[in-house]
Coordinates of C-alpha atoms in Angstrom, one line a residue:
X184 CA 0.0 0.0 0.0
X185 CA 1.3 3.5 -0.8
X186 CA 1.3 6.1 1.8
X187 CA 3.0 9.5 2.2
X188 CA 5.0 10.9 5.0
X189 CA 6.9 14.1 5.3
X190 CA 10.7 14.2 5.4
X191 CA 10.4 16.1 8.7
X192 CA 8.4 13.2 10.3
X193 CA 11.1 10.8 9.1
X194 CA 13.9 12.9 10.6
X195 CA 12.0 13.4 13.8
X196 CA 11.5 9.7 14.1
X197 CA 15.2 9.0 13.5
X198 CA 16.1 11.6 16.1
X199 CA 13.7 10.1 18.6
X200 CA 15.0 6.6 17.9
X201 CA 18.6 7.8 18.5
X202 CA 17.6 9.4 21.8
X203 CA 15.7 6.4 23.1
X204 CA 17.9 3.6 21.9
X205 CA 21.3 5.3 21.5
X206 CA 21.5 3.6 18.1
X207 CA 20.7 4.3 14.4
X208 CA 17.5 2.8 13.0
X209 CA 17.1 1.6 9.4
X210 CA 14.6 3.3 7.1
X211 CA 12.2 0.4 6.7
X212 CA 11.8 0.2 10.5
X213 CA 11.1 4.0 10.7
X214 CA 8.6 3.8 7.9
X215 CA 6.9 0.8 9.5
X216 CA 6.6 2.7 12.8
X217 CA 5.2 5.8 11.1
X218 CA 2.6 3.7 9.3
X219 CA 1.7 1.7 12.4
X220 CA 1.2 5.0 14.4
X221 CA -0.9 6.4 11.5
X222 CA 1.6 9.3 11.2
X223 CA 1.1 9.6 7.5
X224 CA -0.5 12.0 5.0
X225 CA -3.8 10.5 3.8
X226 CA -3.6 11.6 0.2
X227 CA -1.0 12.6 -2.3
X228 CA -0.6 16.4 -2.4
X229 CA 0.9 18.7 -5.0
X230 CA 4.7 18.4 -4.8
X231 CA 6.3 21.6 -3.4
X232 CA 9.1 23.4 -5.3
X233 CA 12.3 22.1 -3.7
X234 CA 14.8 23.6 -6.1
X235 CA 16.3 25.8 -3.5
X236 CA 16.9 23.0 -1.0
X237 CA 20.4 22.3 -2.4
X238 CA 21.6 25.7 -1.4
X239 CA 20.6 25.4 2.2
X240 CA 22.8 24.4 5.1
X241 CA 21.7 21.5 7.3
X242 CA 19.9 23.5 9.9
X243 CA 18.0 25.5 7.3
X244 CA 17.1 22.4 5.4
X245 CA 15.7 20.6 8.5
X246 CA 13.7 23.6 9.5
X247 CA 12.2 23.9 6.0
X248 CA 11.3 20.2 5.6
X249 CA 9.6 20.2 9.0
X250 CA 7.2 22.8 7.8
X251 CA 5.9 20.6 4.9
X252 CA 2.8 18.6 6.1

């Protein structure tokens, strides 16, 4: 089944996993957890313009992706 999650939700889940387990998760486990907790976007939305993302530093990028829901 297809489902949509934001990059910010994935990053937040990775950060949380690192804090709780002091270890790095793998992406399939993170996606499974997001799906299980119903932390996904119900329908496909119009894709945002991400052309400027490559010019951002890490902090700017993380702040920007966390605003996409």
